[in-house]
XYZ file of C-alpha atoms in Angstrom:
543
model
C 20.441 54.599 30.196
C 19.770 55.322 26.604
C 20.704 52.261 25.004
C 19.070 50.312 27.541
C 15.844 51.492 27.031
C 16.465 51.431 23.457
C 17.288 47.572 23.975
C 14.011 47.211 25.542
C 12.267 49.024 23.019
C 13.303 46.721 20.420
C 12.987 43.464 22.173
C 9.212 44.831 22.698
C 9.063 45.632 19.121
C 10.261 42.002 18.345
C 7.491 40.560 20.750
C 4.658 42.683 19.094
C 5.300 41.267 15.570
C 5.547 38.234 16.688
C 2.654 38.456 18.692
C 1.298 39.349 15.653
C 2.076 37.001 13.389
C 1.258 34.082 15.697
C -2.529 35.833 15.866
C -2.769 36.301 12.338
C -2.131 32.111 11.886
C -4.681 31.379 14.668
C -7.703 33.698 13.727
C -9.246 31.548 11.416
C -8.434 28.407 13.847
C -9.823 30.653 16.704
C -12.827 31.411 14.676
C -13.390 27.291 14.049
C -13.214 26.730 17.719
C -15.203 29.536 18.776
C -17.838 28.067 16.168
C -17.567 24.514 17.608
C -18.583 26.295 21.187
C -21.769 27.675 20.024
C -22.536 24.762 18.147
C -22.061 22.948 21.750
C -23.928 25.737 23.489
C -27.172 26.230 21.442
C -27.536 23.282 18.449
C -31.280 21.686 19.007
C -29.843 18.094 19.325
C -26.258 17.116 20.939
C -23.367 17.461 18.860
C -19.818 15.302 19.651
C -16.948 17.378 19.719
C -14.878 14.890 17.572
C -17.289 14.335 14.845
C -17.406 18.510 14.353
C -13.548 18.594 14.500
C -13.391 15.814 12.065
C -15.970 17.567 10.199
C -14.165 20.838 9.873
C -10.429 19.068 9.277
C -12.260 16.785 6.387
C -13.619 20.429 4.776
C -10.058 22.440 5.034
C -8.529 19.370 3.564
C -11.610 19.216 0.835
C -10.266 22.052 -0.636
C -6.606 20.755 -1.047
C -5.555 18.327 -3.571
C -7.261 14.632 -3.733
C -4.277 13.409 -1.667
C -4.545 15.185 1.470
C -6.432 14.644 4.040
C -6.898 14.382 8.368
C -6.056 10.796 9.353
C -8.199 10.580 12.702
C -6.785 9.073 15.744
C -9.745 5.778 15.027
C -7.616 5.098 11.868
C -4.136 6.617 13.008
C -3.072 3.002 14.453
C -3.675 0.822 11.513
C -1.636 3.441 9.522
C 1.358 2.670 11.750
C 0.259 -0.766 11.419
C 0.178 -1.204 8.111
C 3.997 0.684 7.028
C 4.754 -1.214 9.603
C 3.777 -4.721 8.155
C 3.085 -6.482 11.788
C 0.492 -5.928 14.572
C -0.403 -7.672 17.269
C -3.402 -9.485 17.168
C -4.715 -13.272 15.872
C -4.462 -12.800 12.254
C -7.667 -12.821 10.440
C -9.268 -10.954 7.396
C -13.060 -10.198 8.427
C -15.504 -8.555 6.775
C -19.219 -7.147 7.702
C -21.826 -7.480 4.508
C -24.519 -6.062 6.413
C -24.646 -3.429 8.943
C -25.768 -5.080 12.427
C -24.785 -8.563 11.570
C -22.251 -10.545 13.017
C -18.510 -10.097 11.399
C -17.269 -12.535 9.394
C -13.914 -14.356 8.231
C -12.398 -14.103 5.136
C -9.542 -15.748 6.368
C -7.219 -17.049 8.296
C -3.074 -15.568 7.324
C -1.182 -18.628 6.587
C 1.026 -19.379 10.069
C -0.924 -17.277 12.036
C -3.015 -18.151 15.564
C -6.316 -17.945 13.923
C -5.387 -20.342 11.313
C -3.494 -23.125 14.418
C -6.996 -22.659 16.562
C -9.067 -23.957 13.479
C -10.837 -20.506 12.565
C -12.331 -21.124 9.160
C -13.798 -18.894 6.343
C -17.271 -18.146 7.241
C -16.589 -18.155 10.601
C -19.253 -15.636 11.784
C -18.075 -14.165 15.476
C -20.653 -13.897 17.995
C -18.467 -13.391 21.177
C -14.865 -11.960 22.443
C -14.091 -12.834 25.552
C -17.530 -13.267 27.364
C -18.594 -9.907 25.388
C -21.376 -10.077 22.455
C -19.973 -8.750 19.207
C -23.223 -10.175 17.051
C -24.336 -6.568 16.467
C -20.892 -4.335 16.799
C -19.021 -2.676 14.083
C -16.488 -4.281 12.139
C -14.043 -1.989 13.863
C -15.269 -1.988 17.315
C -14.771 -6.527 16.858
C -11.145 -5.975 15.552
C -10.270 -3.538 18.017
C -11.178 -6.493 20.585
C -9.510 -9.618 18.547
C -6.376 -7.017 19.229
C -4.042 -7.332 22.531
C -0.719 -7.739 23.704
C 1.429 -10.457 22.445
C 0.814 -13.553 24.835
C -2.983 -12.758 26.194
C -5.676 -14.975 24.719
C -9.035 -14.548 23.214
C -11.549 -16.722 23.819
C -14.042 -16.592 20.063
C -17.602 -18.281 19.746
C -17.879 -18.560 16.771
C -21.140 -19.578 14.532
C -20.238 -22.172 11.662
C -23.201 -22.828 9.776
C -26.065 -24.066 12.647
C -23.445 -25.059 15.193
C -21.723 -23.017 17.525
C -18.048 -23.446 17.952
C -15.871 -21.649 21.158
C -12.188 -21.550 20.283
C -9.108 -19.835 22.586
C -6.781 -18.365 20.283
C -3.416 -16.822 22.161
C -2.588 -13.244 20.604
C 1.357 -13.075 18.240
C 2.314 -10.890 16.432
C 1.226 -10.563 12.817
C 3.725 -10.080 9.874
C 1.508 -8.569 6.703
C 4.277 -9.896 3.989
C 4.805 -7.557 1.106
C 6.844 -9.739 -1.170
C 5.295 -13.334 -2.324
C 5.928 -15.744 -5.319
C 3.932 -17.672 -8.215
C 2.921 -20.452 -5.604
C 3.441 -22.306 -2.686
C 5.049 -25.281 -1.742
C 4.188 -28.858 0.145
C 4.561 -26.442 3.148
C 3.015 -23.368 2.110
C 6.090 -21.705 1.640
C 6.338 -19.446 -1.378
C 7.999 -20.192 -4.594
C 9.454 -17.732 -6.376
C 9.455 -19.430 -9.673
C 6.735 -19.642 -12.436
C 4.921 -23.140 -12.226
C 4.853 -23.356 -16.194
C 8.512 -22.270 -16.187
C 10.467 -22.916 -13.549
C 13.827 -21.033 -15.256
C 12.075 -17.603 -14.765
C 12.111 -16.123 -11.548
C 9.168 -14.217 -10.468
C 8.314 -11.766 -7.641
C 5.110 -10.440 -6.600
C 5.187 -6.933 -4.261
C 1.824 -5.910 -3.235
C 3.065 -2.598 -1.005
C 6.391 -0.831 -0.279
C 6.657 -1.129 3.728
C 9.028 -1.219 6.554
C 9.531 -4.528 5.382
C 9.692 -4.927 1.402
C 13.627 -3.786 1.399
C 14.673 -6.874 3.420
C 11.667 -9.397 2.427
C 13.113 -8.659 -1.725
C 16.728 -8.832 -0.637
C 16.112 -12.086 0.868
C 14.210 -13.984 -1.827
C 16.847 -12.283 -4.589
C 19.607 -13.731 -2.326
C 18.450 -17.059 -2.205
C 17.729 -17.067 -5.946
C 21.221 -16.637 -6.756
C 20.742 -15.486 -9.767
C 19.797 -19.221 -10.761
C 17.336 -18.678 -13.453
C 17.434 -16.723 -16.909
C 14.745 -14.026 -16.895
C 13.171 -12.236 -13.588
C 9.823 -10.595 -13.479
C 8.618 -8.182 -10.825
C 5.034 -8.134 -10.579
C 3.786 -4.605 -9.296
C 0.270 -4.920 -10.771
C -2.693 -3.521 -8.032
C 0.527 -2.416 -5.812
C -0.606 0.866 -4.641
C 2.870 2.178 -3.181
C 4.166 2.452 0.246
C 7.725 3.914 1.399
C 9.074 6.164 -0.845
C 12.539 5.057 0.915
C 11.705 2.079 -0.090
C 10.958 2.579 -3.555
C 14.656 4.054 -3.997
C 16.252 1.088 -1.960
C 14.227 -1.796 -4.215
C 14.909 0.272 -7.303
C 19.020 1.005 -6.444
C 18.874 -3.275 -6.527
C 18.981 -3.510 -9.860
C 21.015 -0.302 -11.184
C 24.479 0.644 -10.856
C 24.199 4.558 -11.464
C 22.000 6.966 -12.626
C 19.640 9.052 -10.937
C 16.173 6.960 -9.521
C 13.650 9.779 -8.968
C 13.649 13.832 -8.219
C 11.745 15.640 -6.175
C 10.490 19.499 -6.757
C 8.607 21.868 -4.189
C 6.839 24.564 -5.450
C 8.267 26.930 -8.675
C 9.616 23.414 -10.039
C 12.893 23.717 -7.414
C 14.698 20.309 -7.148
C 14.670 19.382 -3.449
C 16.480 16.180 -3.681
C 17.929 14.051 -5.736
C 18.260 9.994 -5.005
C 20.417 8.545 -6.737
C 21.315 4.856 -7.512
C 24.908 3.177 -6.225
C 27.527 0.624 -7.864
C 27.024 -3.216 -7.431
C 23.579 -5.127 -7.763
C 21.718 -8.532 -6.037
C 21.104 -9.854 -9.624
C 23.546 -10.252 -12.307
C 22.936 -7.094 -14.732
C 22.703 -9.249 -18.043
C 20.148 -10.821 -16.773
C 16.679 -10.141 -18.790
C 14.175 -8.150 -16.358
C 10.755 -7.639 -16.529
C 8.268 -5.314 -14.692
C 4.251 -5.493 -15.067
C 2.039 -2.790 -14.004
C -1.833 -1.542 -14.473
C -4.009 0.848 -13.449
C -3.918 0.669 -9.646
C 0.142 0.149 -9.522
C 0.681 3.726 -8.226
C 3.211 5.761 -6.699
C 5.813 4.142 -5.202
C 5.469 1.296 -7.698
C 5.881 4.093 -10.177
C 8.713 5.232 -9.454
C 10.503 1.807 -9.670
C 9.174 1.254 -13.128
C 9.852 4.565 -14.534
C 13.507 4.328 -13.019
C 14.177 0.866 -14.580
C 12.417 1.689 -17.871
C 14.356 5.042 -18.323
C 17.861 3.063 -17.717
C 16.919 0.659 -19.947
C 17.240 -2.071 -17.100
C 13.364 -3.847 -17.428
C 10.607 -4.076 -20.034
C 7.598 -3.203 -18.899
C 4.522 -4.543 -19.882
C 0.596 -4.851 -18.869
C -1.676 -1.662 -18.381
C -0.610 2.244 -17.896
C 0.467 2.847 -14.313
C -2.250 4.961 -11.867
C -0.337 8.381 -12.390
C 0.267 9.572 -8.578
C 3.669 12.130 -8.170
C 3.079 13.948 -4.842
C 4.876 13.788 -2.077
C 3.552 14.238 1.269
C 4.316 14.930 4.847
C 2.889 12.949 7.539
C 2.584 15.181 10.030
C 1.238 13.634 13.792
C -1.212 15.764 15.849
C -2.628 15.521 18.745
C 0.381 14.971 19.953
C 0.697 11.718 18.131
C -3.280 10.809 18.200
C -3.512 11.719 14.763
C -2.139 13.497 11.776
C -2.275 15.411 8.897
C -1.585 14.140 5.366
C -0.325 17.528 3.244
C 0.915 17.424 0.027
C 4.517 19.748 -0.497
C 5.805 18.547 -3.431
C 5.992 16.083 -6.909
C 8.635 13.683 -7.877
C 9.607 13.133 -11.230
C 11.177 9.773 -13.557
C 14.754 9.900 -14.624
C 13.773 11.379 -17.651
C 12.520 14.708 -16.092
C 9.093 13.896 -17.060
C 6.056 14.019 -14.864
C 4.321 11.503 -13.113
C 1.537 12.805 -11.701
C -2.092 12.818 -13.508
C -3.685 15.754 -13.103
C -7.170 16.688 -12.829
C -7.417 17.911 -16.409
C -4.946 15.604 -17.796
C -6.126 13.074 -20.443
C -4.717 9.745 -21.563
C -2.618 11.846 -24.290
C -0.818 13.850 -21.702
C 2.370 12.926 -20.365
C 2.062 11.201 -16.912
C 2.343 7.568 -15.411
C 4.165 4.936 -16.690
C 3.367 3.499 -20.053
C 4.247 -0.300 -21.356
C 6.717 -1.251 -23.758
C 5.776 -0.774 -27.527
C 4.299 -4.548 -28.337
C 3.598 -4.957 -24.384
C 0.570 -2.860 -23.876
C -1.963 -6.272 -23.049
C -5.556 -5.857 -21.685
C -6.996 -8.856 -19.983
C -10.521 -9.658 -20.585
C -12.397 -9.645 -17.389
C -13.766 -13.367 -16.915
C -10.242 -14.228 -17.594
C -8.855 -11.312 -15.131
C -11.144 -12.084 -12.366
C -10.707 -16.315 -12.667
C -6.629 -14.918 -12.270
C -7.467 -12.941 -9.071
C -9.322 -15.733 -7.511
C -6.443 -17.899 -8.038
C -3.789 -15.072 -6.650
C -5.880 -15.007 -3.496
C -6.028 -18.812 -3.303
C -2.178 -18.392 -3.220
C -1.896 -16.028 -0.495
C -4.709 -17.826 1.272
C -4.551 -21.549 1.005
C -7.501 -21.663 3.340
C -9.760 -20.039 0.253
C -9.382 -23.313 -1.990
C -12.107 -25.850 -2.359
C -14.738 -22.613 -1.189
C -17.113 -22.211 -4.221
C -16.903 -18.459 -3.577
C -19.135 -17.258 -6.238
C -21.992 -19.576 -3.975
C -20.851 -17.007 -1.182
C -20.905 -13.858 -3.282
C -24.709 -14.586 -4.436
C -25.414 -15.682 -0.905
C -23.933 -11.870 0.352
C -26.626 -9.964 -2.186
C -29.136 -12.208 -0.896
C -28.336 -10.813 2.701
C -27.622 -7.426 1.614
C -29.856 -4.615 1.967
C -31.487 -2.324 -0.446
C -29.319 0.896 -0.046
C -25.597 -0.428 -0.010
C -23.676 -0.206 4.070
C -20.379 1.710 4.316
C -17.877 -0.883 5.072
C -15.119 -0.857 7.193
C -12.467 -0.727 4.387
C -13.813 2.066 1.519
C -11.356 0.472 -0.711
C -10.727 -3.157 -0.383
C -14.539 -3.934 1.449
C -12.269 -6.402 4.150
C -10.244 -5.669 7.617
C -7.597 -7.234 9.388
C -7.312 -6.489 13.048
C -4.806 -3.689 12.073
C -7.133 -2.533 9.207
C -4.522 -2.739 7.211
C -5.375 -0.761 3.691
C -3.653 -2.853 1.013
C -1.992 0.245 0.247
C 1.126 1.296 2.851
C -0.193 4.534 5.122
C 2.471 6.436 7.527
C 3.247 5.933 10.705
C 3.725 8.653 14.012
C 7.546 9.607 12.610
C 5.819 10.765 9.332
C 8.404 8.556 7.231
C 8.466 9.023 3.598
C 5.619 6.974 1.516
C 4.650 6.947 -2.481
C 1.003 6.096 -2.300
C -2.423 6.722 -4.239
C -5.079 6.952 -1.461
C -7.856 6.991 -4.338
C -6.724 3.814 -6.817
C -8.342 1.217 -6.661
C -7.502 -1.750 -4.790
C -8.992 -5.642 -5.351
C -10.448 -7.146 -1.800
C -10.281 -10.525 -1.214
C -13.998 -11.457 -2.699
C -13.678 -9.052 -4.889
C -13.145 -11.442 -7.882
C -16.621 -12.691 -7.386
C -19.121 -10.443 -6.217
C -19.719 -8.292 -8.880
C -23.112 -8.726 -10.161
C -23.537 -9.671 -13.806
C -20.072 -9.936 -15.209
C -18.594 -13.395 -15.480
C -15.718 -15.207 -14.141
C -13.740 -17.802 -16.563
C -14.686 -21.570 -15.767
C -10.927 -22.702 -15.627
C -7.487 -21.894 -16.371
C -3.922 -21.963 -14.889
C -2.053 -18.609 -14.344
C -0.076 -19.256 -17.145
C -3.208 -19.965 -19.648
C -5.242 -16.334 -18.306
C -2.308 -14.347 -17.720
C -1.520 -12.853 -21.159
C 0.616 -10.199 -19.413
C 2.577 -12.218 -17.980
C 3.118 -14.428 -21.021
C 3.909 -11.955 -23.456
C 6.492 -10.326 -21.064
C 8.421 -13.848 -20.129
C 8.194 -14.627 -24.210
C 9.797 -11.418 -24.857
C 12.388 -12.244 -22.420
C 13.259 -15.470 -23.298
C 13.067 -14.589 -27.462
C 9.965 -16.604 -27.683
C 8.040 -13.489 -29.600
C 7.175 -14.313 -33.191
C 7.313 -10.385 -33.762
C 10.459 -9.606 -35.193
C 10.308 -6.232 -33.629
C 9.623 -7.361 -30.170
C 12.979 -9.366 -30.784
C 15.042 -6.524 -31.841
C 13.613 -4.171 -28.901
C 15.322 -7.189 -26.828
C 18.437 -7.272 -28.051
C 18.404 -3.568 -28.371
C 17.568 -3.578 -24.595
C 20.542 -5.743 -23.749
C 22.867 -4.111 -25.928
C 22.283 -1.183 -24.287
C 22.658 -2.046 -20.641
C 25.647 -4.283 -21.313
C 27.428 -1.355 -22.530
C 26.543 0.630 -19.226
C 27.250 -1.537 -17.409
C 30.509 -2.824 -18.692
C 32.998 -1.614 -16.308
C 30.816 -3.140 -13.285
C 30.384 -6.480 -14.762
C 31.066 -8.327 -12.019
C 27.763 -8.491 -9.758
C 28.743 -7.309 -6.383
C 26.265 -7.749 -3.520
C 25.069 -4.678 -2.113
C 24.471 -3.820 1.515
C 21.250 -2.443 2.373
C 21.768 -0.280 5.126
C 19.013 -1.523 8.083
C 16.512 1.321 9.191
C 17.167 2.006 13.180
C 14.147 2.239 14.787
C 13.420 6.138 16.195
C 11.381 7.254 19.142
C 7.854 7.566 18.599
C 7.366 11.411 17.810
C 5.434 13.405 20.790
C 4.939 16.806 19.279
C 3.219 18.222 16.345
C 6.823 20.388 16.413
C 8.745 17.252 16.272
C 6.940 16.113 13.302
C 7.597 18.984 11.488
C 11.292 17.773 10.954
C 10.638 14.408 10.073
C 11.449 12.661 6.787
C 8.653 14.083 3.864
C 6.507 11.343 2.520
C 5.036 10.642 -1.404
């Protein structure tokens, strides 16, 4: 009987410190929720339970680093959406200037419903199905122009002082992550410069779901049929870190591509790039950055910069090296953004900026000696306007600067929080231009506080000028000093011998693996949709 009862003894013990444990975790959340009950009970005025959760997750997360946060479940969807790259919905960027008015469009996406049914910018929507939007949120109207694949919505729209009712039937919308210089005859993009066609170029504005395949694509059907390739990650916030290793492993043959390291500086993993490339290795590469490419497009630059693969030119990189764990709540509803860990370049060195670091401290990504180019801001914002007019053929022939001054006529004294706190736009999805996480918490490289450039962006700032005219080749100096270097078109006779340094350099790596072979990119299967905060904690870790 003895060493039963000492069996039970210790199985009690066992249960008590557990017990323990488990109470010593939950006190202070026990303490939160006993405080959101008296709030309930005895506050003057009528509290909602969500806003006081919100509250309290916003003020735990306050006191973490810049990117952590609580993801509610009213933003939790266009997350998914948006690492995704596709929703379901009738493909519009709207906006809302002025709190109580009546959203607006942007734009139609080129190919999508919106655009077929004859939407057009300044489209202001009145109703959604029979329903009066005139006075909803910007959120509340998108989370109505959403639906399943195949059901309609029936718009009135106001266009100037007519009114205009339009069915548009609900697809699904692709948010493309990889685009060219320009587009053809049929808006198709072309992934060559217009003022010389023998460079390739290749412009990723996030890392998603997508990127991997969209880049393998285009560098297939280049074929390695031009002399000099630039990859344009300028205002590309990051996205999948996965990604970032798969786009960066295109172009190198070995080496390591980026580190991570928890806490005490312990290396957690290691990714590391494989033999064979898309693009022939002596081919001249060139990567531009600035001050909002971040993360993600960080680590891609850093990798090819430290192998000597690219040059990299334009503007010091954002400085964002955390990784984070997506981890779903709610049971899915919602999640929690935590940083665990930082990632680090080839070299060893640090990416991250911290809070006390200045522009003489290690961190980011810097350009090339010779490439470092500021572009004045008439000049910068004329270049935006004609990006956008790119991605958005419907924009051209709008005199959009007539629009901004007609939004600060309309808008009020004290500024309205808009629907996107970066970007001031929405799609349905409310898609941030930077890539969020979805409900399996899969790995992304993101800045959640750089700055990103909204559609009318470009022209609404008050008081600073935008250049009369100019092609993309005649404003962007970046991009011209980068393709010059390339092709041996610099007069500076050091810029030339960094070039042929450059090539000497990787032609000697890359000797024995001369021969390009084409590398298979291993397709992402898609998982089940996480259901349990315990689930989540084994998913993939995010940066």
């Amino acid at each position: 009987m003895l060493p039963r009862n000492l069996t039970i003894i210790c199985v009690a013990l066992v249960v008590s410190a557990a017990c323990h444990l488990i109470h010593r975790r939950t006190k202070a959340a026990m303490t939160v929720g006993e405080a959101m009950e008296m709030i309930d009970r005895f506050y003057v005025d009528p509290v909602d339970d969500r806003d006081l959760l919100k509250s309290a997750m916003d003020g735990m997360t306050s006191k973490l680093d810049q990117h952590s946060q609580y993801i509610p479940p009213q933003d939790y969807q266009s997350f998914q959406d948006s690492i995704n790259q596709e929703f379901a919905g009738i493909g519009i960027y709207v906006e809302q200037p002025t709190k109580d008015a009546p959203v607006r469009v942007i734009t139609p996406l080129v190919g999508s419903p919106a655009l077929r049914a004859g939407i057009l910018p300044g489209d202001e929507i009145m109703r959604v199905n029979e329903e009066d939007v005139s006075t909803m949120e910007i959120r509340a109207v998108s989370e109505r122009l959403r639906g399943p694949i195949g059901t309609t919505a029936t718009l009135l729209l106001k266009r100037g002082d007519e009114e205009v009712t339009t069915s548009v039937t609900r697809d699904r919308i692709e948010i493309e992550s990889v685009i060219g210089d320009h587009r053809d005859a049929e808006s198709r993009w072309v992934y060559r410069l217009r003022a010389k066609p023998n460079v390739a170029y290749i412009r990723m504005t996030s890392f998603g779901d997508k990127t991997v395949r969209e880049l393998e694509d285009v560098l297939r059907d280049l074929n390695n049929d031009f002399d000099a390739l630039v990859l344009d990650l300028r205002g590309n916030g990051g996205g999948l870190l996965t990604a970032a290793v798969d786009v960066s492993d295109m172009f190198l043959t070995s080496g390591r591509i980026v580190s991570t390291k928890t806490r005490g500086g312990v290396i957690e993993e290691e990714a590391e790039a494989t033999s064979g490339t898309l693009i022939d290795p002596d081919k001249p590469m060139a990567i531009l950055i600035d001050h909002d490419s971040a993360s993600a497009s960080e680590i891609v630059s850093a990798a090819l910069q430290d192998h000597g693969r690219a040059i990299i030119g334009g503007t010091r990189s954002f400085g964002k090296g955390t990784v984070q764990n997506i981890l779903p709540l709610e049971y899915g509803r919602s999640a929690l953004r935590l940083t665990v860990a930082k990632y680090y370049r080839p070299s060893d060195q640090n990416i991250h900026r911290g809070k006390d670091d200045d522009e003489d401290a290690v961190w980011g990504v810097t350009p090339d000696e010779g490439l470092a180019v500021d572009i004045e801001v008439p000049k910068l914002r004329r270049l935006m306007m004609l990006w956008q007019e790119a991605s958005y053929p419907s924009l051209k022939g709008i005199d959009r600067r007539a629009a901004a001054a007609q939004k600060e006529l309309e808008a009020p004294e004290e500024p309205e929080a808009q629907e996107s706190s970066e970007a001031q736009e929405s799609s349905e999805a409310q898609a941030d231009s930077e890539a969020q996480a979805n409900s399996e918490a899969q790995p992304v490289a993101q800045a959640t506080e750089s700055p990103t450039i909204g559609i009318d962006t470009a022209v609404e700032t008050a008081g600073v000028e935008i250049a009369p005219t100019g092609t993309v080749w005649e404003l962007d100096q970046q991009l011209v000093k980068v393709v010059e270097r390339m092709l041996g078109e610099d007069d500076s006779a050091e810029s030339r011998d960094a070039v042929e340094s450059g090539t000497e350099k990787n032609t000697e790596k890359d000797t024995t693996e001369k021969n390009t072979t084409e590398k298979s990119i291993e397709e992402k299967t898609d998982q089940e949709e996480e259901k349990t905060d315990q689930e989540a904690e084994s998913a993939e870790k995010a940066a």
